[in-house]
Amino acid sequence: MTRPRSSALAGGERRQIALNGEPVEYRFTRTRRRSIGLEIGLDGLTVRSPLRVPVHEVDALLVERADWVLSALERWHARRREVLPREWVDGAPILYRGDLLALDLNPARERSIAPDLFHLRIRHPAPGDAVAIARFVGGWLREETMRTLAPQAAVLATRLGLAPPPLKITNARSEWGSCTRAGVVRLNWRLVHLPAALAVYVVAHEVAHLAEMNHSPRFWAKVEALYPGHRDARRALGEWTAVLES
């Protein structure tokens, strides 16, 4: 399951426009389409225009939609900032299962991590060592991904009449998960940042590939059987694509 194509554009002309007094850079491309399209992703704003539409009409549309563009860009930038701490110090924010928690660092002989409603409580022999804390928390997040999602994969596979698949945790920047033809399900460790329901949707998507290695109607029917209302989850997942760059 890859991230939206708009986040991986390679071509296009770089342009800039002032929107509500703020300079905004965007990628401009011309395609065989009937209307001007605006997309916001990991690369910022992308504008796709029909071949014969004058540039001044494109800029006029951007000015008209300025509030939406600036608001959407801010949401993406905020997501990228808030996933992991900029500094691994007490009180720094970290995104865990869709909630923004604060690091709570405490000295202790034995290392441990325990999330609650507001904090990620960390006990560590060197709570002031930012490098050590980052490494410890990073490893714990990867373990959490496997711990929380492996049982989900097993249950969903069983519902399809299949054996629980082998799981691997990945560090991909372009996809939440994948399923190989050998039946191995790969899950991005950053799923631990997402709301739990969306992470389960990704698992359901990849488990469905064990039965249908395609995106045919049969495949989507299996996804729906495993995760009713999958279309809403699929749309919602697009709002979290910035997490892949954390």
mmCIF file of C-alpha atoms in Angstrom:
data_model
loop_
_atom_site.group_PDB
_atom_site.id
_atom_site.type_symbol
_atom_site.label_atom_id
_atom_site.label_comp_id
_atom_site.label_asym_id
_atom_site.label_seq_id
_atom_site.Cartn_x
_atom_site.Cartn_y
_atom_site.Cartn_z
ATOM 1 C CA MET A 1 0.000 0.000 0.000
ATOM 2 C CA THR A 2 1.880 3.041 -1.256
ATOM 3 C CA ARG A 3 1.367 6.668 -0.392
ATOM 4 C CA PRO A 4 -0.550 8.922 -2.829
ATOM 5 C CA ARG A 5 1.094 9.586 -6.182
ATOM 6 C CA SER A 6 0.995 13.337 -5.540
ATOM 7 C CA SER A 7 3.735 12.907 -2.952
ATOM 8 C CA ALA A 8 6.189 11.400 -5.428
ATOM 9 C CA LEU A 9 6.089 13.695 -8.423
ATOM 10 C CA ALA A 10 9.358 13.993 -10.266
ATOM 11 C CA GLY A 11 8.590 16.564 -12.986
ATOM 12 C CA GLY A 12 6.907 19.921 -13.262
ATOM 13 C CA GLU A 13 7.832 23.575 -13.082
ATOM 14 C CA ARG A 14 8.425 25.274 -9.736
ATOM 15 C CA ARG A 15 6.420 28.485 -9.349
ATOM 16 C CA GLN A 16 5.634 30.865 -6.507
ATOM 17 C CA ILE A 17 2.602 32.957 -5.614
ATOM 18 C CA ALA A 18 1.580 35.188 -2.706
ATOM 19 C CA LEU A 19 -1.555 33.927 -0.952
ATOM 20 C CA ASN A 20 -2.988 36.187 1.735
ATOM 21 C CA GLY A 21 0.395 37.863 1.854
ATOM 22 C CA GLU A 22 2.326 34.597 2.327
ATOM 23 C CA PRO A 23 4.733 33.286 -0.348
ATOM 24 C CA VAL A 24 3.743 29.776 -1.443
ATOM 25 C CA GLU A 25 5.860 27.646 -3.764
ATOM 26 C CA TYR A 26 4.076 25.058 -5.872
ATOM 27 C CA ARG A 27 4.808 22.493 -8.547
ATOM 28 C CA PHE A 28 3.020 23.240 -11.829
ATOM 29 C CA THR A 29 2.334 20.640 -14.507
ATOM 30 C CA ARG A 30 0.157 20.516 -17.614
ATOM 31 C CA THR A 31 -1.781 17.354 -18.364
ATOM 32 C CA ARG A 32 -4.642 16.169 -20.529
ATOM 33 C CA ARG A 33 -7.429 16.993 -18.113
ATOM 34 C CA ARG A 34 -10.536 19.172 -18.179
ATOM 35 C CA SER A 35 -10.106 21.226 -15.025
ATOM 36 C CA ILE A 36 -7.403 22.606 -12.759
ATOM 37 C CA GLY A 37 -6.507 20.232 -9.938
ATOM 38 C CA LEU A 38 -4.949 21.193 -6.599
ATOM 39 C CA GLU A 39 -3.248 18.545 -4.466
ATOM 40 C CA ILE A 40 -1.308 18.847 -1.236
ATOM 41 C CA GLY A 41 1.063 16.120 -0.110
ATOM 42 C CA LEU A 42 4.596 15.542 1.143
ATOM 43 C CA ASP A 43 5.986 17.740 -1.646
ATOM 44 C CA GLY A 44 3.691 20.622 -0.732
ATOM 45 C CA LEU A 45 1.239 22.083 -3.244
ATOM 46 C CA THR A 46 0.941 20.587 -6.724
ATOM 47 C CA VAL A 47 -1.192 22.204 -9.430
ATOM 48 C CA ARG A 48 -2.219 20.225 -12.515
ATOM 49 C CA SER A 49 -3.651 22.292 -15.343
ATOM 50 C CA PRO A 50 -5.280 21.497 -18.700
ATOM 51 C CA LEU A 51 -2.929 22.100 -21.599
ATOM 52 C CA ARG A 52 -4.510 25.322 -22.871
ATOM 53 C CA VAL A 53 -5.452 27.084 -19.628
ATOM 54 C CA PRO A 54 -3.477 30.361 -19.220
ATOM 55 C CA VAL A 55 -1.243 30.626 -16.167
ATOM 56 C CA HIS A 56 -3.106 33.727 -14.956
ATOM 57 C CA GLU A 57 -6.272 31.599 -14.615
ATOM 58 C CA VAL A 58 -4.335 29.109 -12.512
ATOM 59 C CA ASP A 59 -3.075 31.886 -10.248
ATOM 60 C CA ALA A 60 -6.593 33.327 -9.998
ATOM 61 C CA LEU A 61 -7.884 29.974 -8.764
ATOM 62 C CA LEU A 62 -5.110 29.750 -6.189
ATOM 63 C CA VAL A 63 -5.961 33.221 -4.887
ATOM 64 C CA GLU A 64 -9.626 32.235 -4.713
ATOM 65 C CA ARG A 65 -8.757 29.052 -2.766
ATOM 66 C CA ALA A 66 -6.050 30.720 -0.659
ATOM 67 C CA ASP A 67 -7.648 29.951 2.716
ATOM 68 C CA TRP A 68 -7.989 26.250 1.874
ATOM 69 C CA VAL A 69 -4.450 25.987 0.483
ATOM 70 C CA LEU A 70 -2.813 27.671 3.485
ATOM 71 C CA SER A 71 -4.871 25.667 5.967
ATOM 72 C CA ALA A 72 -4.089 22.349 4.251
ATOM 73 C CA LEU A 73 -0.368 23.147 4.052
ATOM 74 C CA GLU A 74 -0.308 24.007 7.747
ATOM 75 C CA ARG A 75 -1.983 20.708 8.649
ATOM 76 C CA TRP A 76 0.660 18.767 6.716
ATOM 77 C CA HIS A 77 3.521 20.739 8.212
ATOM 78 C CA ALA A 78 2.113 20.230 11.715
ATOM 79 C CA ARG A 79 1.848 16.483 11.196
ATOM 80 C CA ARG A 80 5.471 16.301 10.111
ATOM 81 C CA ARG A 81 6.590 18.312 13.154
ATOM 82 C CA GLU A 82 4.607 16.452 15.776
ATOM 83 C CA VAL A 83 5.365 12.798 15.040
ATOM 84 C CA LEU A 84 8.674 12.482 16.918
ATOM 85 C CA PRO A 85 10.318 14.967 19.301
ATOM 86 C CA ARG A 86 12.674 17.538 17.849
ATOM 87 C CA GLU A 87 14.572 17.257 21.127
ATOM 88 C CA TRP A 88 14.385 14.196 23.361
ATOM 89 C CA VAL A 89 13.751 16.083 26.589
ATOM 90 C CA ASP A 90 11.108 15.952 29.302
ATOM 91 C CA GLY A 91 7.772 17.248 28.040
ATOM 92 C CA ALA A 92 8.580 16.902 24.326
ATOM 93 C CA PRO A 93 5.614 15.769 22.164
ATOM 94 C CA ILE A 94 5.442 12.349 20.515
ATOM 95 C CA LEU A 95 2.626 10.838 18.457
ATOM 96 C CA TYR A 96 1.447 7.451 19.699
ATOM 97 C CA ARG A 97 -1.587 5.622 18.252
ATOM 98 C CA GLY A 98 -3.133 8.879 17.051
ATOM 99 C CA ASP A 99 -2.649 10.812 20.291
ATOM 100 C CA LEU A 100 -0.039 13.446 21.025
ATOM 101 C CA LEU A 101 1.675 12.493 24.295
ATOM 102 C CA ALA A 102 4.416 14.205 26.290
ATOM 103 C CA LEU A 103 7.674 12.475 27.194
ATOM 104 C CA ASP A 104 7.940 11.869 30.943
ATOM 105 C CA LEU A 105 11.579 11.005 31.660
ATOM 106 C CA ASN A 106 12.531 9.436 34.970
ATOM 107 C CA PRO A 107 15.816 7.982 36.288
ATOM 108 C CA ALA A 108 15.714 4.265 37.030
ATOM 109 C CA ARG A 109 18.025 1.276 37.040
ATOM 110 C CA GLU A 110 15.707 -0.771 34.843
ATOM 111 C CA ARG A 111 14.507 0.604 31.502
ATOM 112 C CA SER A 112 10.802 0.639 30.713
ATOM 113 C CA ILE A 113 8.175 2.570 28.709
ATOM 114 C CA ALA A 114 4.495 2.877 29.535
ATOM 115 C CA PRO A 115 1.979 5.136 27.755
ATOM 116 C CA ASP A 116 -1.006 6.632 29.554
ATOM 117 C CA LEU A 117 -3.640 9.162 28.499
ATOM 118 C CA PHE A 118 -1.244 12.104 28.475
ATOM 119 C CA HIS A 119 2.336 10.852 28.762
ATOM 120 C CA LEU A 120 4.830 8.365 27.451
ATOM 121 C CA ARG A 121 6.461 7.485 30.745
ATOM 122 C CA ILE A 122 10.071 6.460 30.286
ATOM 123 C CA ARG A 123 12.302 4.981 32.977
ATOM 124 C CA HIS A 124 15.963 4.905 32.011
ATOM 125 C CA PRO A 125 19.396 4.971 33.719
ATOM 126 C CA ALA A 126 20.329 8.088 31.692
ATOM 127 C CA PRO A 127 17.190 10.194 31.161
ATOM 128 C CA GLY A 128 19.308 13.184 30.205
ATOM 129 C CA ASP A 129 21.096 11.359 27.372
ATOM 130 C CA ALA A 130 19.059 12.383 24.310
ATOM 131 C CA VAL A 131 20.791 9.923 21.985
ATOM 132 C CA ALA A 132 20.186 7.000 24.335
ATOM 133 C CA ILE A 133 16.546 7.965 24.891
ATOM 134 C CA ALA A 134 15.903 8.353 21.160
ATOM 135 C CA ARG A 135 17.411 4.927 20.488
ATOM 136 C CA PHE A 136 15.474 3.297 23.320
ATOM 137 C CA VAL A 137 12.121 4.822 22.341
ATOM 138 C CA GLY A 138 12.716 4.112 18.656
ATOM 139 C CA GLY A 139 13.281 0.432 19.375
ATOM 140 C CA TRP A 140 10.238 0.295 21.617
ATOM 141 C CA LEU A 141 8.020 1.833 18.923
ATOM 142 C CA ARG A 142 9.088 -0.863 16.465
ATOM 143 C CA GLU A 143 8.393 -3.567 19.018
ATOM 144 C CA GLU A 144 4.983 -2.026 19.716
ATOM 145 C CA THR A 145 4.102 -2.192 16.035
ATOM 146 C CA MET A 146 4.748 -5.925 15.983
ATOM 147 C CA ARG A 147 3.146 -6.542 19.389
ATOM 148 C CA THR A 148 -0.109 -4.762 18.540
ATOM 149 C CA LEU A 149 -0.519 -5.715 14.889
ATOM 150 C CA ALA A 150 0.727 -9.319 14.703
ATOM 151 C CA PRO A 151 -2.363 -10.628 16.547
ATOM 152 C CA GLN A 152 -4.587 -8.599 14.217
ATOM 153 C CA ALA A 153 -2.922 -10.134 11.159
ATOM 154 C CA ALA A 154 -3.382 -13.634 12.568
ATOM 155 C CA VAL A 155 -7.082 -13.101 13.333
ATOM 156 C CA LEU A 156 -7.808 -11.551 9.931
ATOM 157 C CA ALA A 157 -5.962 -14.292 8.043
ATOM 158 C CA THR A 158 -7.936 -16.919 9.952
ATOM 159 C CA ARG A 159 -11.172 -15.254 8.840
ATOM 160 C CA LEU A 160 -10.063 -15.851 5.251
ATOM 161 C CA GLY A 161 -9.307 -19.471 6.039
ATOM 162 C CA LEU A 162 -5.565 -18.854 5.861
ATOM 163 C CA ALA A 163 -2.666 -19.458 8.217
ATOM 164 C CA PRO A 164 -1.243 -16.425 10.051
ATOM 165 C CA PRO A 165 1.320 -14.880 7.696
ATOM 166 C CA PRO A 166 4.965 -14.225 8.539
ATOM 167 C CA LEU A 167 5.365 -10.542 9.488
ATOM 168 C CA LYS A 168 8.277 -8.199 8.999
ATOM 169 C CA ILE A 169 8.598 -4.628 10.267
ATOM 170 C CA THR A 170 9.995 -2.188 7.701
ATOM 171 C CA ASN A 171 11.371 1.349 7.604
ATOM 172 C CA ALA A 172 9.872 2.255 4.215
ATOM 173 C CA ARG A 173 9.284 5.917 3.355
ATOM 174 C CA SER A 174 6.799 5.273 0.573
ATOM 175 C CA GLU A 175 4.300 2.711 1.859
ATOM 176 C CA TRP A 176 2.450 1.626 4.966
ATOM 177 C CA GLY A 177 2.660 -2.033 4.130
ATOM 178 C CA SER A 178 3.046 -4.662 1.446
ATOM 179 C CA CYS A 179 2.482 -8.348 0.807
ATOM 180 C CA THR A 180 4.932 -10.461 -1.161
ATOM 181 C CA ARG A 181 4.000 -13.300 -3.499
ATOM 182 C CA ALA A 182 5.645 -15.602 -0.970
ATOM 183 C CA GLY A 183 2.959 -14.576 1.533
ATOM 184 C CA VAL A 184 5.087 -12.356 3.763
ATOM 185 C CA VAL A 185 3.289 -9.274 5.119
ATOM 186 C CA ARG A 186 5.500 -6.246 5.665
ATOM 187 C CA LEU A 187 4.297 -3.465 7.944
ATOM 188 C CA ASN A 188 5.821 -0.032 8.422
ATOM 189 C CA TRP A 189 6.837 0.586 12.037
ATOM 190 C CA ARG A 190 5.311 4.090 11.758
ATOM 191 C CA LEU A 191 1.869 2.496 11.919
ATOM 192 C CA VAL A 192 2.325 2.821 15.681
ATOM 193 C CA HIS A 193 1.791 6.563 15.256
ATOM 194 C CA LEU A 194 -1.612 6.149 13.603
ATOM 195 C CA PRO A 195 -4.993 5.778 15.298
ATOM 196 C CA ALA A 196 -5.395 2.085 16.057
ATOM 197 C CA ALA A 197 -8.326 1.621 13.690
ATOM 198 C CA LEU A 198 -6.370 2.948 10.700
ATOM 199 C CA ALA A 199 -3.417 0.699 11.493
ATOM 200 C CA VAL A 200 -5.787 -2.285 11.513
ATOM 201 C CA TYR A 201 -7.162 -1.200 8.137
ATOM 202 C CA VAL A 202 -3.631 -1.355 6.689
ATOM 203 C CA VAL A 203 -3.234 -4.860 8.101
ATOM 204 C CA ALA A 204 -6.568 -5.902 6.601
ATOM 205 C CA HIS A 205 -5.522 -4.513 3.220
ATOM 206 C CA GLU A 206 -2.288 -6.509 3.202
ATOM 207 C CA VAL A 207 -3.861 -9.684 4.568
ATOM 208 C CA ALA A 208 -6.474 -9.532 1.789
ATOM 209 C CA HIS A 209 -3.568 -9.679 -0.668
ATOM 210 C CA LEU A 210 -2.774 -13.150 0.632
ATOM 211 C CA ALA A 211 -5.936 -14.255 -1.178
ATOM 212 C CA GLU A 212 -5.948 -11.751 -4.048
ATOM 213 C CA MET A 213 -2.587 -10.390 -5.225
ATOM 214 C CA ASN A 214 -4.247 -7.527 -7.117
ATOM 215 C CA HIS A 215 -6.705 -4.663 -6.643
ATOM 216 C CA SER A 216 -9.627 -6.289 -8.413
ATOM 217 C CA PRO A 217 -13.262 -6.086 -7.228
ATOM 218 C CA ARG A 218 -12.695 -9.480 -5.587
ATOM 219 C CA PHE A 219 -9.806 -8.027 -3.613
ATOM 220 C CA TRP A 220 -11.809 -5.028 -2.370
ATOM 221 C CA ALA A 221 -14.679 -7.350 -1.448
ATOM 222 C CA LYS A 222 -12.297 -9.278 0.807
ATOM 223 C CA VAL A 223 -11.013 -6.036 2.347
ATOM 224 C CA GLU A 224 -14.607 -5.007 3.066
ATOM 225 C CA ALA A 225 -15.313 -8.396 4.632
ATOM 226 C CA LEU A 226 -12.295 -8.002 6.914
ATOM 227 C CA TYR A 227 -12.784 -4.302 7.603
ATOM 228 C CA PRO A 228 -16.344 -3.044 7.014
ATOM 229 C CA GLY A 229 -16.345 0.575 5.928
ATOM 230 C CA HIS A 230 -12.880 0.300 4.420
ATOM 231 C CA ARG A 231 -13.517 3.158 1.970
ATOM 232 C CA ASP A 232 -13.772 5.681 4.810
ATOM 233 C CA ALA A 233 -10.605 4.296 6.386
ATOM 234 C CA ARG A 234 -8.790 4.469 3.069
ATOM 235 C CA ARG A 235 -9.706 8.145 2.696
ATOM 236 C CA ALA A 236 -8.781 8.910 6.296
ATOM 237 C CA LEU A 237 -5.398 7.227 5.877
ATOM 238 C CA GLY A 238 -4.495 9.801 3.242
ATOM 239 C CA GLU A 239 -4.549 12.483 5.944
ATOM 240 C CA TRP A 240 -1.686 10.732 7.731
ATOM 241 C CA THR A 241 0.719 10.270 4.822
ATOM 242 C CA ALA A 242 3.067 12.909 6.244
ATOM 243 C CA VAL A 243 3.910 10.449 9.033
ATOM 244 C CA LEU A 244 5.850 8.385 6.499
ATOM 245 C CA GLU A 245 8.469 11.148 6.423
ATOM 246 C CA SER A 246 9.030 11.064 10.190
#
